[in-house]
XYZ file of C-alpha atoms in Angstrom:
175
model
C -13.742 8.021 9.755
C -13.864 6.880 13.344
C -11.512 9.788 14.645
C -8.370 10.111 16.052
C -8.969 8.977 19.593
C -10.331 5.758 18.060
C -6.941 5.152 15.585
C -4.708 5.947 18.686
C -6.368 3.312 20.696
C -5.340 0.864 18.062
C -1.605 1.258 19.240
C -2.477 1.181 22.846
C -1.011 -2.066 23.694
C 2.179 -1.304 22.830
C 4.816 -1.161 24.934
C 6.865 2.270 25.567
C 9.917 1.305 23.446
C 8.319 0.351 20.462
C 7.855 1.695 17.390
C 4.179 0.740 15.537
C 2.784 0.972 12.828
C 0.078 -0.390 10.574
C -0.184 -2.254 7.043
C -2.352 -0.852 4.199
C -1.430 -1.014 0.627
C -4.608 0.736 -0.369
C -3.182 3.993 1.177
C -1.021 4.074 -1.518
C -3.269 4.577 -3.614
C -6.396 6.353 -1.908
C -6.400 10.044 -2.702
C -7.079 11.628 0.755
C -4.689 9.078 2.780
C -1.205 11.821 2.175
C -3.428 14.700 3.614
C -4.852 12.494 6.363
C -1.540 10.933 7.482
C -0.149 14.290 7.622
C -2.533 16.015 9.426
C -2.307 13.373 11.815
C 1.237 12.460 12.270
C 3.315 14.814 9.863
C 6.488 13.320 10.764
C 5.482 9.862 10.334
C 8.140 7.341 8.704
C 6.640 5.881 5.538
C 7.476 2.069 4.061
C 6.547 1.922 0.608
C 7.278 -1.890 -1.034
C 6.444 -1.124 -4.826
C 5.592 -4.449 -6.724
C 6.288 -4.899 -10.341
C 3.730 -3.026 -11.890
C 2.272 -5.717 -14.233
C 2.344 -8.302 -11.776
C 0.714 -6.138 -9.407
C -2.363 -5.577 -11.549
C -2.665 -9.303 -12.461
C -2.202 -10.373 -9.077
C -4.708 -7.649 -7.866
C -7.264 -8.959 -10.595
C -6.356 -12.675 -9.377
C -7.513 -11.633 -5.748
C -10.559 -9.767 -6.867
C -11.733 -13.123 -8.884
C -10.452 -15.056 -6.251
C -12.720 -13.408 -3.813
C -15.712 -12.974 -5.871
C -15.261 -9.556 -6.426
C -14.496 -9.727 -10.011
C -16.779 -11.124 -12.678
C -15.246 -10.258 -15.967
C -12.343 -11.457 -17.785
C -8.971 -9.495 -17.398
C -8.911 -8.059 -20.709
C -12.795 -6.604 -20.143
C -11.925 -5.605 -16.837
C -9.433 -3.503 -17.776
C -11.023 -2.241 -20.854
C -13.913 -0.596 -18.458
C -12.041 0.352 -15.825
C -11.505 3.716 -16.362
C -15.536 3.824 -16.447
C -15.373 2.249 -13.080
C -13.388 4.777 -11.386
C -15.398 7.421 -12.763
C -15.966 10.285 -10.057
C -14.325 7.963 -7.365
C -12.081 10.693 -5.873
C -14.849 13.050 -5.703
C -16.642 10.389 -3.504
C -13.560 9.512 -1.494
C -13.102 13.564 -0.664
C -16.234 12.532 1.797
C -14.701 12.089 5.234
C -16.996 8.766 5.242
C -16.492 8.293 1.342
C -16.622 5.066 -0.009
C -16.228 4.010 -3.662
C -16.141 0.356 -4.583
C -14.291 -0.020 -7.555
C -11.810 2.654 -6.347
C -10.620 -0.230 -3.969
C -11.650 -3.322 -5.900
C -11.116 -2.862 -9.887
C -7.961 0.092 -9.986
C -5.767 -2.853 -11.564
C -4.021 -0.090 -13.655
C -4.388 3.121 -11.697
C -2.721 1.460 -8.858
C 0.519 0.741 -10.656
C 0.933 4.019 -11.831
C 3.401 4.509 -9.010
C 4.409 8.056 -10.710
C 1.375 9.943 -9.931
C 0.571 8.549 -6.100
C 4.146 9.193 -5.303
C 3.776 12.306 -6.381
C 0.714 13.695 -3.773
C 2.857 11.854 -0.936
C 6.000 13.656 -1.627
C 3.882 17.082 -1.808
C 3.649 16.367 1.449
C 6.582 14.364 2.813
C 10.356 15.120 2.781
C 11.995 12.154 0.502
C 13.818 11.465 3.997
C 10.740 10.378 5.401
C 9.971 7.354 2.852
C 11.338 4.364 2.576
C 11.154 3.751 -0.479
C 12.025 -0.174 -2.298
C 10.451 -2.763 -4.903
C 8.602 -5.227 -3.422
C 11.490 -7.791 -5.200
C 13.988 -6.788 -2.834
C 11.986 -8.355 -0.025
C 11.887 -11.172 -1.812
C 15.303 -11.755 -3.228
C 17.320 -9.721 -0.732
C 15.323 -9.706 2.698
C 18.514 -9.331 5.029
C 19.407 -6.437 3.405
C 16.455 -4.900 2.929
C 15.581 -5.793 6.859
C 19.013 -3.245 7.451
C 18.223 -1.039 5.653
C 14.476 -0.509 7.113
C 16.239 -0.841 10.708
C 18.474 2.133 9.775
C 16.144 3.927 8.129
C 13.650 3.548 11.017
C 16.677 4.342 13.834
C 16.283 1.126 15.598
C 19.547 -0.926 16.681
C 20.627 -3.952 14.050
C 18.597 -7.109 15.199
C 18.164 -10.563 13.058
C 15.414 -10.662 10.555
C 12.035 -12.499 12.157
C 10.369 -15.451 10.375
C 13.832 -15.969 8.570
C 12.700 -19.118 5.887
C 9.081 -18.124 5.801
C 7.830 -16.436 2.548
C 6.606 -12.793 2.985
C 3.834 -12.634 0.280
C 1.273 -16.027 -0.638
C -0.174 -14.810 -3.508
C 1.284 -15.882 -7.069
C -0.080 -13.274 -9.142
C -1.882 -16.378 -11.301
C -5.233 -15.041 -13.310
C -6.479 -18.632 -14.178
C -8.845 -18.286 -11.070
């Protein structure tokens, strides 16, 4: 919403040689972010971690409670959410579109990996995404880290923050 000028100026400080990027599960998920990306930088390189989707709703709902952005039980929660999300993309088609809920209660529409894959690959070669479970990272980081390095053209260097855990969160709903 800010323009390009203003998301280039994000990366300013970086020096000539490296590559940057940004962090934002919620593109994932957000209906206009493929088109956007790919207006903007249409050969972009794209890291998608999927989580387990089960424990990706439940720890979703876990952070929305644990934030105060959730007042109802899981099961009620999800029971309404499809009445939550209820015109959402419509509002998000807005170049300033917000839509609460979209963000905050999509416990189940943002595991259905199937269907967002599908709009980014509409627009994106398969070559362009990198493409792993989130588990990997966890259970496998080295090899994941070589993989990302090769898939991103970049020469083989040790994985940072080697012995520091990569996600916090424990998924727990008994917030």
């Amino acid at each position: 919403g800010r323009g390009e000028a203003w998301y280039r100026q994000q990366f300013a400080d970086a020096a000539g040689q490296q590559r940057c990027g940004e962090i934002t599960p919620y593109y994932v998920f957000h209906p206009q972010a493929p088109a956007r990306i790919h207006a903007l930088l249409p050969k972009a390189k794209l890291i998608l971690l999927l989580r387990d989707p089960v424990e990706r709703a439940l720890s979703q709902f876990a952070h929305s409670r644990r934030l105060g952005l959730e007042s109802l039980e899981l099961e009620e929660a999800l029971a309404v959410e499809a009445e939550r999300l209820e015109g959402a993309e419509e509002v998000l088609s807005a170049d300033d579109g917000c839509h609460r809920s979209h963000q905050e209660h999509s416990y189940l529409a943002r595991s259905r990996y199937e269907i967002q894959l599908e709009h980014w690959l509409r627009l994106f070669p398969r070559e362009q995404l990198f493409l792993r479970r989130s588990e990997d990272l966890f259970e496998q980081p080295e090899q994941l880290w070589e993989d990302l390095l090769e898939f991103l053209e970049l020469p083989v260097v040790p994985l940072p923050l080697q012995g520091r855990r990569a996600h916090v969160g424990d998924g727990s709903v008994d917030q």
